[in-house]
Coordinates of C-alpha atoms in Angstrom, one line a residue:
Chain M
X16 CA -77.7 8.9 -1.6
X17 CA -77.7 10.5 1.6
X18 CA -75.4 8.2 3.6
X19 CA -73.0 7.9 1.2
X20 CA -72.8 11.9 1.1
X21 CA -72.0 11.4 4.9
X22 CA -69.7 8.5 4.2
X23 CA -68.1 11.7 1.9
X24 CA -68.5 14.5 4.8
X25 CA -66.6 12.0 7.4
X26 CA -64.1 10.9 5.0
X27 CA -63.1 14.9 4.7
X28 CA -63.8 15.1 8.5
X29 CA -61.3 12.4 9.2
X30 CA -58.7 13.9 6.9
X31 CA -58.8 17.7 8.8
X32 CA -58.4 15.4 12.2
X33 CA -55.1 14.1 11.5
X34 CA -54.3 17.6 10.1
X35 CA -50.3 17.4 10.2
X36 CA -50.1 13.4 9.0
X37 CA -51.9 14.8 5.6
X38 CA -49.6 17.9 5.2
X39 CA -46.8 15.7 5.6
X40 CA -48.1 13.4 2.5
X41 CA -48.2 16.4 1.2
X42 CA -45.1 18.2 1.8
X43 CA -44.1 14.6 0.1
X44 CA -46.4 15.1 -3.3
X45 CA -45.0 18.4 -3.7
X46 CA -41.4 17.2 -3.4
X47 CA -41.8 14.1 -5.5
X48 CA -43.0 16.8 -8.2
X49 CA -40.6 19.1 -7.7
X50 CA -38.2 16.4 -8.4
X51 CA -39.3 15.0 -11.6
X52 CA -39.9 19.0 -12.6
X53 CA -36.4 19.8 -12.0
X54 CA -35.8 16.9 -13.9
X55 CA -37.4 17.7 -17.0
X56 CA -36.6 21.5 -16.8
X57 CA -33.0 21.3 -17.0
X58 CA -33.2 17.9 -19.1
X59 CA -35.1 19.9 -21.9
X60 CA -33.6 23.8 -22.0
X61 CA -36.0 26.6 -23.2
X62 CA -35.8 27.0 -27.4
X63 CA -34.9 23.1 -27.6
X64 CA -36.8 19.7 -28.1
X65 CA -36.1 16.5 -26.7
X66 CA -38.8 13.5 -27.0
X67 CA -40.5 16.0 -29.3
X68 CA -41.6 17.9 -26.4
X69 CA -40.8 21.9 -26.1
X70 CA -39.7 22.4 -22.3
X71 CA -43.6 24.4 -22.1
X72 CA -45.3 21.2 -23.6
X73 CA -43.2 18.6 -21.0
X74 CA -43.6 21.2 -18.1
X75 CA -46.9 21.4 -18.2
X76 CA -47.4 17.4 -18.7
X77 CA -45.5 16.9 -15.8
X78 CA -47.6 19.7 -13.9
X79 CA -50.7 18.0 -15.5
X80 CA -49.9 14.8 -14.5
X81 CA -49.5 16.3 -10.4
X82 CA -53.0 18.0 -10.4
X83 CA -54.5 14.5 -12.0
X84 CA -52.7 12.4 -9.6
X85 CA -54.9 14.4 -6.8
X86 CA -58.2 13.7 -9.1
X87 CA -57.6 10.1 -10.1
X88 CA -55.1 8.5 -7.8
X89 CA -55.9 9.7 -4.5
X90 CA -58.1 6.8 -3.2
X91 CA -58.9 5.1 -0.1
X92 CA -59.7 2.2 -1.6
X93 CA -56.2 -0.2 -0.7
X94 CA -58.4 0.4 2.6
X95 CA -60.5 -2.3 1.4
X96 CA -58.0 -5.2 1.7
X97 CA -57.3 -4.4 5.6
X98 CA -60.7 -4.5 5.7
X99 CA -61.6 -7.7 4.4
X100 CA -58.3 -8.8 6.7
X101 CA -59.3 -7.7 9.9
X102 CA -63.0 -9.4 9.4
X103 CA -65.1 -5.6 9.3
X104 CA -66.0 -6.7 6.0
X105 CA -69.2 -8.4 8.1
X106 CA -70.4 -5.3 9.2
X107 CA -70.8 -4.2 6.2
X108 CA -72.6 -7.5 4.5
X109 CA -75.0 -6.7 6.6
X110 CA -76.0 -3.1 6.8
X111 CA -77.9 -1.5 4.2
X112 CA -75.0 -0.3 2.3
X113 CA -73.1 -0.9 -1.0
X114 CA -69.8 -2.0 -0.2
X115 CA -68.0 -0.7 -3.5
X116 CA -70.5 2.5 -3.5
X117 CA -69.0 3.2 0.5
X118 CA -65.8 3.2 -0.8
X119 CA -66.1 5.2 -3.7
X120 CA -67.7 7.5 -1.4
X121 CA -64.9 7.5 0.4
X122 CA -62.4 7.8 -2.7
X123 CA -64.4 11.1 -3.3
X124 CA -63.9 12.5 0.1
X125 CA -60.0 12.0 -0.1
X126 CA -59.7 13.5 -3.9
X127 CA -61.8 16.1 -2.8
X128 CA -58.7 17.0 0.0
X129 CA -56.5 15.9 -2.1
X130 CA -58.0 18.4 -5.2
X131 CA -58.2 21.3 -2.7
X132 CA -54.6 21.2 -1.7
X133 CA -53.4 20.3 -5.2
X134 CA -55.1 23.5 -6.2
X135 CA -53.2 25.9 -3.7
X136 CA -49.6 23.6 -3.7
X137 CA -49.3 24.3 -7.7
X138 CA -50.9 27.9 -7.8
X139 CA -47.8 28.9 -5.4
X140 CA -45.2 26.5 -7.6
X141 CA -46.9 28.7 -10.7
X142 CA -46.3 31.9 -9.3
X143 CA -43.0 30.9 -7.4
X144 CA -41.4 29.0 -10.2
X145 CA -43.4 30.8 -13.6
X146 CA -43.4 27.5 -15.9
X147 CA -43.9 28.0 -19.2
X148 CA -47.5 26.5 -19.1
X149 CA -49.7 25.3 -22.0
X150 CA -53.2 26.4 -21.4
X151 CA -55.9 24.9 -23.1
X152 CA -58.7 27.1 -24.8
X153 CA -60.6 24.7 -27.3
X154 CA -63.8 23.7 -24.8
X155 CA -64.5 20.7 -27.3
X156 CA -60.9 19.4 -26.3
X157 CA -61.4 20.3 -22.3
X158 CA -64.8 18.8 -22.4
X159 CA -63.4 15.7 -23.7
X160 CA -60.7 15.6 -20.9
X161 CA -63.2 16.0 -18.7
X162 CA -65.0 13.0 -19.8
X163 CA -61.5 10.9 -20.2
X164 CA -61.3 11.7 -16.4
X165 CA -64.2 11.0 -15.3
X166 CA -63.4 7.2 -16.8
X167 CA -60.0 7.3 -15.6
X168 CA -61.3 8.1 -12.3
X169 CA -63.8 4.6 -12.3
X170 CA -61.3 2.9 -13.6
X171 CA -58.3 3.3 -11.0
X172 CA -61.2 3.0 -8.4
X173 CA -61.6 -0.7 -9.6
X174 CA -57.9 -1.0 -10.0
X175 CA -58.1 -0.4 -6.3
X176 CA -60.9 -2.6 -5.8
X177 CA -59.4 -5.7 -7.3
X178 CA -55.9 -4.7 -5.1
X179 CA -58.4 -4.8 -2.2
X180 CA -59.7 -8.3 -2.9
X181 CA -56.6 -10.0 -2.4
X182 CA -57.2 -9.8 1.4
X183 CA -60.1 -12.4 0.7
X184 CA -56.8 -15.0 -0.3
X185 CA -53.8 -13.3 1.6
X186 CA -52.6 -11.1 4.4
X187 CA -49.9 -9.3 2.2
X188 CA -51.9 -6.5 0.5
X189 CA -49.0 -4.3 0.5
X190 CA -46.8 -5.5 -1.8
X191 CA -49.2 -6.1 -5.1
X192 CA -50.0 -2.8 -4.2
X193 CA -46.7 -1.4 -4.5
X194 CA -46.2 -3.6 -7.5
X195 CA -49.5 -1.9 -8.9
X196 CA -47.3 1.8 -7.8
X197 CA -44.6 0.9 -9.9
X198 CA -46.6 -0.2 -12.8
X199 CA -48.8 3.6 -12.6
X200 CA -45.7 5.9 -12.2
X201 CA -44.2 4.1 -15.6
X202 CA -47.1 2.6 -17.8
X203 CA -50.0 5.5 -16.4
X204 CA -47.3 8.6 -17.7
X205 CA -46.5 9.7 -14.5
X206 CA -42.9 10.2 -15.1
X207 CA -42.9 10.7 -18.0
X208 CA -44.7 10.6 -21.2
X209 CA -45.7 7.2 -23.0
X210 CA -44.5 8.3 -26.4
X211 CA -40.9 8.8 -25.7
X212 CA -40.9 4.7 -25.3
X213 CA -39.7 3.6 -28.4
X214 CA -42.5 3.2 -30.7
X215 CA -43.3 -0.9 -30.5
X216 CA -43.1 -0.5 -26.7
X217 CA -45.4 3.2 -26.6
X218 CA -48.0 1.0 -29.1
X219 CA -47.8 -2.1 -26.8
X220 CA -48.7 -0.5 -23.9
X221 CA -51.7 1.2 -25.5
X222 CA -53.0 -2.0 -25.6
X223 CA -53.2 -1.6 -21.7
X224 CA -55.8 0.3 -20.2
X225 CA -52.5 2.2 -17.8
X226 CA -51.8 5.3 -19.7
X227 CA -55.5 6.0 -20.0
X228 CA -55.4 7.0 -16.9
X229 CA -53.1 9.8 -16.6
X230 CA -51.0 9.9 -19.8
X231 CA -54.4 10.3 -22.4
X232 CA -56.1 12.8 -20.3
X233 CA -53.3 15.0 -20.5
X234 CA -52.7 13.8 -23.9
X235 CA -55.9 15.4 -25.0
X236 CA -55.6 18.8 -22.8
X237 CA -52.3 19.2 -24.7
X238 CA -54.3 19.4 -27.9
X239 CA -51.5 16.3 -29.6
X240 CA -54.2 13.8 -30.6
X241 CA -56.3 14.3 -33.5
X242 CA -60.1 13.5 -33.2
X243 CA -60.5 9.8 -34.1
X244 CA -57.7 9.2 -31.5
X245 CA -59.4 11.0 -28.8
X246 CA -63.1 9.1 -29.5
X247 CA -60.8 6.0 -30.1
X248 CA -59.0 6.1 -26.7
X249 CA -62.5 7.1 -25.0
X250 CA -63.8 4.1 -26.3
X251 CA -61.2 2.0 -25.3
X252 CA -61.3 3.4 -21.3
X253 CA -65.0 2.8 -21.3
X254 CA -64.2 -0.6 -22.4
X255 CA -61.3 -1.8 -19.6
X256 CA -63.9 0.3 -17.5
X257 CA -66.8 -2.4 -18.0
X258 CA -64.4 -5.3 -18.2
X259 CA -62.8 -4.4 -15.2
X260 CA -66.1 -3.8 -13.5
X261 CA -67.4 -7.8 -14.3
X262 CA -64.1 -8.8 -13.5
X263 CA -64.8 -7.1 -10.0
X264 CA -68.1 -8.5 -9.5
X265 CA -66.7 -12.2 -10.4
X266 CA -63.7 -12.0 -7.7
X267 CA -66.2 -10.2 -5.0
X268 CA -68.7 -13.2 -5.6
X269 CA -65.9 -15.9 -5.8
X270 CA -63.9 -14.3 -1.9
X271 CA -67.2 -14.3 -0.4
X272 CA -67.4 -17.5 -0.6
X273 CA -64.2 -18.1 1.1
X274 CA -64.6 -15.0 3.7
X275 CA -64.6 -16.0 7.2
X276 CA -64.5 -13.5 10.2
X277 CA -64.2 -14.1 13.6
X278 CA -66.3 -13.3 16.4
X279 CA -68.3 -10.9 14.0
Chain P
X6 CA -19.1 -4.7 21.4
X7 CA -19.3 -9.1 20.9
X8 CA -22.4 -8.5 23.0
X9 CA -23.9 -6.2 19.9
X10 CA -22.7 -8.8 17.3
X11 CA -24.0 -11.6 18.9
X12 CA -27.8 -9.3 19.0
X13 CA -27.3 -8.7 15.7
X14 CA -26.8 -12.5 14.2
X15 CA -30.3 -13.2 16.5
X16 CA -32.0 -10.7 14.5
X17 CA -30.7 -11.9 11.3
X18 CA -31.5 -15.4 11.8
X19 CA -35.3 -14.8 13.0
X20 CA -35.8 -12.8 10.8
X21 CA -34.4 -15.2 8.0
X22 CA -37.4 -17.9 9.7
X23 CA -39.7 -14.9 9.4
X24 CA -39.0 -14.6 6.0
X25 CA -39.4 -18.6 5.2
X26 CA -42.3 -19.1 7.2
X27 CA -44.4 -16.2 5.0
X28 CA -43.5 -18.0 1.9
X29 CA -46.1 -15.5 -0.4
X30 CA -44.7 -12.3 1.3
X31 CA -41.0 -13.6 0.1
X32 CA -42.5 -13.6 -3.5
X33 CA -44.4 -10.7 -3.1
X34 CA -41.5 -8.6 -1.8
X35 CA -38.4 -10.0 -3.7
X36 CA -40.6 -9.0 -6.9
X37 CA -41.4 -5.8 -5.5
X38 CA -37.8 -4.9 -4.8
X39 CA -36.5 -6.4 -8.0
X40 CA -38.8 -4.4 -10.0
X41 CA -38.2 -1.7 -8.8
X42 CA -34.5 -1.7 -9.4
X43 CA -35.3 -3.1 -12.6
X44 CA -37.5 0.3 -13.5
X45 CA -35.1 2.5 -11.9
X46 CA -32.5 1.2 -14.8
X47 CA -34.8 1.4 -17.5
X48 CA -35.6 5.4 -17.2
X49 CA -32.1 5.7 -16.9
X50 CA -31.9 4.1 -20.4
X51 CA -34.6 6.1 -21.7
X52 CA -33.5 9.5 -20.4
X53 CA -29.9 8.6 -22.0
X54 CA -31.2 7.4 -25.4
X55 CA -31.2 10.6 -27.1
X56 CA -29.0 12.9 -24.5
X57 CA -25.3 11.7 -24.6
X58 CA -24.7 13.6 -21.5
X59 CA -26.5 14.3 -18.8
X60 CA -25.4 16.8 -16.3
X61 CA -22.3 16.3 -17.2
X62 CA -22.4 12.4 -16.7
X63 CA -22.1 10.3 -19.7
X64 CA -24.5 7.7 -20.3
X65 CA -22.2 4.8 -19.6
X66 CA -21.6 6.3 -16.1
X67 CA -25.4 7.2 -15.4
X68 CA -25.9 3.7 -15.7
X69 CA -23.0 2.9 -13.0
X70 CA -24.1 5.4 -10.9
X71 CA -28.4 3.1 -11.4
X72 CA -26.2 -0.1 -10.7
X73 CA -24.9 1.5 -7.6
X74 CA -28.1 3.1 -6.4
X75 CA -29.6 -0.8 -6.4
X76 CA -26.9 -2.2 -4.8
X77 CA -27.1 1.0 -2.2
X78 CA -31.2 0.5 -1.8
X79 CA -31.1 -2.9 -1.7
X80 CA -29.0 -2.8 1.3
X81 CA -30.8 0.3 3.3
X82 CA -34.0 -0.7 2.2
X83 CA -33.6 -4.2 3.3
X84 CA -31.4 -3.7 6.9
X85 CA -33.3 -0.5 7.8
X86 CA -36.3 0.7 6.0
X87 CA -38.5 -2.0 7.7
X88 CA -37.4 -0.9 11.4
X89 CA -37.8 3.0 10.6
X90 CA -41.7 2.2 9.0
X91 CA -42.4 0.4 12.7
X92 CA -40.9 2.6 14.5
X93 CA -44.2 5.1 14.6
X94 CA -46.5 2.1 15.4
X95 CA -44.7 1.3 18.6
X96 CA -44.6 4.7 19.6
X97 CA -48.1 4.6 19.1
X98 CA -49.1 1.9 21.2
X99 CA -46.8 2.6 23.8
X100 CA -44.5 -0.2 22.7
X101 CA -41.2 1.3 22.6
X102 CA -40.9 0.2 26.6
X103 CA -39.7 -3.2 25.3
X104 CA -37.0 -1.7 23.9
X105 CA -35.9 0.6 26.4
X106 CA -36.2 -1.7 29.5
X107 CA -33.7 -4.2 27.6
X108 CA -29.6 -3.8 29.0
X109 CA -29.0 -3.1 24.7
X110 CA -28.8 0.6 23.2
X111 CA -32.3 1.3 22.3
X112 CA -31.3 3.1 19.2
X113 CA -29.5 0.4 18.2
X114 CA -32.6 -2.0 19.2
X115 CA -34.7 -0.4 17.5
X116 CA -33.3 -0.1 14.4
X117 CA -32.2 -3.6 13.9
X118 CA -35.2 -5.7 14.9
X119 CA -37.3 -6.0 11.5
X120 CA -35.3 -6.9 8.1
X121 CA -36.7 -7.4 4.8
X122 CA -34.2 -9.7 3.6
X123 CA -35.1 -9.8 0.4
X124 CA -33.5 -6.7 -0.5
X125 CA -30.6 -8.6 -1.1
X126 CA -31.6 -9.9 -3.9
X127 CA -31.6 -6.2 -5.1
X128 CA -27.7 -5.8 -4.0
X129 CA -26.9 -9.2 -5.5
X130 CA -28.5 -8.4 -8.9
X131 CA -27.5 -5.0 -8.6
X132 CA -23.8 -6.0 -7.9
X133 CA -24.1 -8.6 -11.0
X134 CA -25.3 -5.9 -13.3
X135 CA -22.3 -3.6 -11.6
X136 CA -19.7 -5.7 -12.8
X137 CA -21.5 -6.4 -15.8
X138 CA -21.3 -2.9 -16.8
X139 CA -17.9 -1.8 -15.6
X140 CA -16.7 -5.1 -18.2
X141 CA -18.6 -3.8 -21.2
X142 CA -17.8 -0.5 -20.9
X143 CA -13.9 -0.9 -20.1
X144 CA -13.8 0.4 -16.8
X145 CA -11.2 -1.7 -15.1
X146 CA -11.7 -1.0 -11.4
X147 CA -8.8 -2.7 -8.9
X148 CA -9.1 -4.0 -5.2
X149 CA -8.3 -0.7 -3.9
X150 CA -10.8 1.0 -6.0
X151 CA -13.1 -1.8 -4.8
X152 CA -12.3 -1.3 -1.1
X153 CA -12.9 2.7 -1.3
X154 CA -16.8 2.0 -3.0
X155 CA -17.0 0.0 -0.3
X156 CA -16.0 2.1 2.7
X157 CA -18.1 4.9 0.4
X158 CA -21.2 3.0 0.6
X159 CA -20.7 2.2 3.7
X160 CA -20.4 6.1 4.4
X161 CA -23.1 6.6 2.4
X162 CA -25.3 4.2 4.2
X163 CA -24.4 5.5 7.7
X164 CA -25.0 8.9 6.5
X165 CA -28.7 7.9 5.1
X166 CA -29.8 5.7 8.3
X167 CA -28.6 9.2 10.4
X168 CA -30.7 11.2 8.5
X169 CA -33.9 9.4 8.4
X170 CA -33.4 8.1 12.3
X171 CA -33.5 12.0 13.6
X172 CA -36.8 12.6 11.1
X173 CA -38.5 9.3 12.5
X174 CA -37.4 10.4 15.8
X175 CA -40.0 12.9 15.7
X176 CA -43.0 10.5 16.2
X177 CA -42.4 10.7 19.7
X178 CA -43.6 13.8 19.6
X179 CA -46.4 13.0 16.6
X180 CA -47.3 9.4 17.6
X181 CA -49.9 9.3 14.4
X182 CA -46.9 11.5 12.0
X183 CA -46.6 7.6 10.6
X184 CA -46.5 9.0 7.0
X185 CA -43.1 10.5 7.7
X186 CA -41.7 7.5 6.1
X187 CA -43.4 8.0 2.9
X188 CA -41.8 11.9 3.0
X189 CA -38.4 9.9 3.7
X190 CA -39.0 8.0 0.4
X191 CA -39.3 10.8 -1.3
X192 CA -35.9 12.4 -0.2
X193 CA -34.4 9.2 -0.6
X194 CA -35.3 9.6 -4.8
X195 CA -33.0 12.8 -4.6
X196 CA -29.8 9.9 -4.4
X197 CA -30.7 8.4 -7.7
X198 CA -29.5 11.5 -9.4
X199 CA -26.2 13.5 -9.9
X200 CA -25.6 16.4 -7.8
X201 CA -25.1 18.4 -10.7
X202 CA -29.0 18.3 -11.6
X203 CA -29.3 20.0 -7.9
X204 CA -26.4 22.7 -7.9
X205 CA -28.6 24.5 -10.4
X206 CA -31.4 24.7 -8.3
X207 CA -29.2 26.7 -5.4
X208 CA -31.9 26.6 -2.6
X209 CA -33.1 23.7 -3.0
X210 CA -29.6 22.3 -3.3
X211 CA -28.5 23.1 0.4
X212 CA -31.6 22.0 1.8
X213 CA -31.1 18.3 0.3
X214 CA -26.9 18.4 -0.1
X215 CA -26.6 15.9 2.6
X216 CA -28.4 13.5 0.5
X217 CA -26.7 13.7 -2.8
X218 CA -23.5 12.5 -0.6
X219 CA -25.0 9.6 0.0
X220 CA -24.5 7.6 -3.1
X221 CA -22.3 9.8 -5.7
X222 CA -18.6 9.7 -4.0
X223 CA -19.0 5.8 -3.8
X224 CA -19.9 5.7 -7.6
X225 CA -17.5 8.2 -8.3
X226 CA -14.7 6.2 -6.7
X227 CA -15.4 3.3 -9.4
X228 CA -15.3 5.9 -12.0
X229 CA -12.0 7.3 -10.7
X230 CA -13.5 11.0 -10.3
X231 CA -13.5 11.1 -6.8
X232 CA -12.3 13.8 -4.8
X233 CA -10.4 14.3 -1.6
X234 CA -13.0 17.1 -0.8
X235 CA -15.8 14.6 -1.5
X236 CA -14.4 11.7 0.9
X237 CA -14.0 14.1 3.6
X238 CA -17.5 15.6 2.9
X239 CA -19.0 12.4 3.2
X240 CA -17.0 11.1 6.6
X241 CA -17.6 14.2 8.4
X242 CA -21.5 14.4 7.9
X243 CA -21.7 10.7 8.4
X244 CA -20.2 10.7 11.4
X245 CA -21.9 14.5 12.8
X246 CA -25.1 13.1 11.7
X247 CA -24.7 9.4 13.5
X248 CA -23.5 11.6 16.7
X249 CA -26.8 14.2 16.3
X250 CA -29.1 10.9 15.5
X251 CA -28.2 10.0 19.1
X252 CA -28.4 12.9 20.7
X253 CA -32.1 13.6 19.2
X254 CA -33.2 10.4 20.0
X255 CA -31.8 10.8 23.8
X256 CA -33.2 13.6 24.4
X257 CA -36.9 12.9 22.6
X258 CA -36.9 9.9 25.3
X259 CA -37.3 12.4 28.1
X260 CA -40.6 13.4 26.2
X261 CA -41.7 9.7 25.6
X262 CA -44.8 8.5 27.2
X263 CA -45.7 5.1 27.5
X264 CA -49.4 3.3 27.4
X265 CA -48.4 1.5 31.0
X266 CA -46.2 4.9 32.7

């Protein structure tokens, strides 16, 4: 356990190097949520409805969704398929380290960052703008967000895995990966809330496992599903969690028989 | 100035080979431009199913002004974007002497080397679904109306490239700054919407006015709403902007180091 809490200490150490790249991405965060905010808070007045959301209810979604996007999307996993690219996949095969356990080490080093300046970015936004939050007091229903995290957190990891293990086939990584980028900011909720689809698209994609990992989190903190939804839905994650994982495995086992690297 | 063209054309045609020769990356990125325009339409639709106006824009001209936006992109994205995301890596590595050794601009070198020409598939769709629109909704638009977008966009695009040159023009100064273009990206997403959502937000409206020229006189020429004060807006800080985009990057070369000087 040891070296990957070191994998985790120099993942953080590597961050506070390049000090003013990472304040730059997040300069970027903050204005791609200031954005959407603005978007929402003049889309949705104060005393009206629109989606069925009050402008407190969207606000703090949208808010939600921001701080989440720090715990479950920051990764370093799209790392991986450079990796496997540039042949330093071979170093690894043969030290005594797990490869997906490294980079989930590392994933925890970056949300760790990521979580600490999320913190401080929307603690000023909350005192500089004064949203009309929706806090949460009921610790059955923040317990069970906190477990719907902790799943959505393994599952975008292997999202990012599988992303990674297209560099066993092609040189292009990029692009499924901004496909994949598209697909979170609509399907995942992180422009918006699932349920203002019209109802056979919202059900469809439910059927997905993308809005489990932002959109039923926040779901749940916002108290709007009943019980037998939220076991339902936590059900369901740790399902596409364990298919996703032997999906993993299967493409791992099937590039390393195709992986070549030279002069390693 | 035929000297320039003929550059140009080079550029275009290698990087049309460039484009054939990595057959998956064609699929890859058409599909990943597409898409995106695609979704960019889509929460225009949503936003607009229950809210007949929206900052003062009906829904009919939101979805002109999303048409416009993927024509716009498709255009920038595919001319520019891949020069200005390269332009940190060969400051980096010292690279940048290629260009500035050569008898050509620089500025103009480097931002015309790398084109992702599959971003024309965005404008052509884009321009598809444009006329598509403008026909349902009885819009009729003539050939003058057509020229003005043009010379809008065209505005519009100078405007953008200006702006995002003399922030990338800063990684002479932060070689390793290469996430600057991802902070570009997200100004760029300020274009998609009407000014109007900005003006009530005053301070943040004057730090990101330049941008909401970009795209909204252009569209607002097809929907015959705009103004003179809007067309002058738009030449004069396209035109200040291309002149101060110079005259930052001349004057970062003095600070330039190279990997060989």
């Amino acid at each position: 356990m040891r070296k990957y809490w070191l994998v985790i200490k120099d993942t953080w150490d590597e961050i506070l190097t390049y000090r003013l790249s990472f304040i730059v991405w997040r300069i970027r965060t903050v204005f791609q949520l200031l954005t959407v905010y603005f978007l929402w808070l003049v889309l949705i007045p104060q005393g009206s409805q629109l989606f069925g959301y009050t402008q407190s209810l969207m606000l703090t979604y949208i808010l939600g969704t921001a701080f989440l996007s720090s715990v479950i999307l920051a990764t370093r996993s799209y790392e991986m398929g450079e990796n496997i690219n540039n042949g330093d996949l071979s170093i690894f095969l043969i030290r005594p380290i797990n490869y997906f356990y490294y980079w989930f080490a590392r994933d925890i080093g970056d949300k760790a960052m990521n979580i600490s300046f999320a913190v401080i970015e929307l603690s000023i936004l909350v005192v500089i703008l004064k949203p009309p939050l929706f806090f949460q007091h009921d610790m059955m229903i923040l317990f069970l967000t906190a477990i719907s995290i902790t799943f959505s957190i393994i599952m975008h990891f292997l999202f990012g895995s599988l992303l990674g293990m297209i560099g066993f086939w092609s040189p292009d990584v990029w692009a499924p990966r901004f496909i994949f980028f598209i697909i979170i900011n609509f399907f995942a909720g992180m422009l918006f809330p699932i349920d203002i689809l019209p109802k056979a698209v919202a059900t469809f994609f439910q059927f997905t496992p993308f809005p489990y990992l932002l959109y039923f989190p926040i779901k749940i903190y916002l108290g709007q599903l009943n019980s037998s939804h939220i076991y339902v839905g936590i059900l369901t994650t740790i399902l596409w969690t364990i298919l996703l994982s032997v999906f993993l495995k299967m493409v791992w086992l099937r590039g390393l028989r195709f992986y070549t690297a030279q002069g390693h | 100035m035929t000297h320039y063209l003929t550059i140009y054309l080079i550029s275009l045609r290698l990087n049309f080979l460039r484009l054939l020769e990595y057959r998956a990356n064609f699929v890859n990125s058409t599909i990943s431009s597409v898409g995106w325009g695609v979704f960019s339409v889509i929460v225009i639709f949503l936003l607009t199913a229950k809210v007949p106006h929206f900052f003062g824009w009906t829904r009919n001209e939101l979805l002109v002004l999303s048409a416009c936006v993927n024509i716009f992109f498709g255009f920038f994205r595919g001319m520019f974007s891949g020069n200005f995301e390269t332009i940190s890596v060969v400051v980096k590595f010292g690279k940048l002497d290629g260009y500035l050794t050569k008898p050509v601009n620089s500025q103009f070198l480097i931002s015309t080397t790398y084109m992702t020409l599959t971003g024309l598939f965005r404008v052509v769709l884009g321009a598809l679904f444009l006329w598509y629109l403008l026909y349902i909704f009885n819009m009729p638009v003539n050939i003058f109306d057509v020229l003005l977008f043009m010379l809008l966009l065209g505005l519009g695009i100078i405007l953008l490239y200006s702006l995002w040159f003399i922030v990338i023009t800063l990684t002479i100064w932060y070689p390793n700054l290469s996430n600057i273009v991802g902070l570009m990206y997200a100004f760029d997403s300020t274009i998609r919407y009407p000014q109007e959502m900005y003006k009530q937000l005053q301070g943040v409206f004057f730090f990101i006015f330049p941008f909401t020229l970009v795209i909204i006189p252009a569209t607002k020429a097809l929907l015959h709403k705009v103004t003179i004060i809007e067309v002058l807006s738009l030449l004069l800080f396209s035109l200040v902007f291309l002149y101060l985009s110079n005259l930052f990057w001349r004057y970062a070369l003095r600070f330039y180091t190279s990997a060989s000087s």
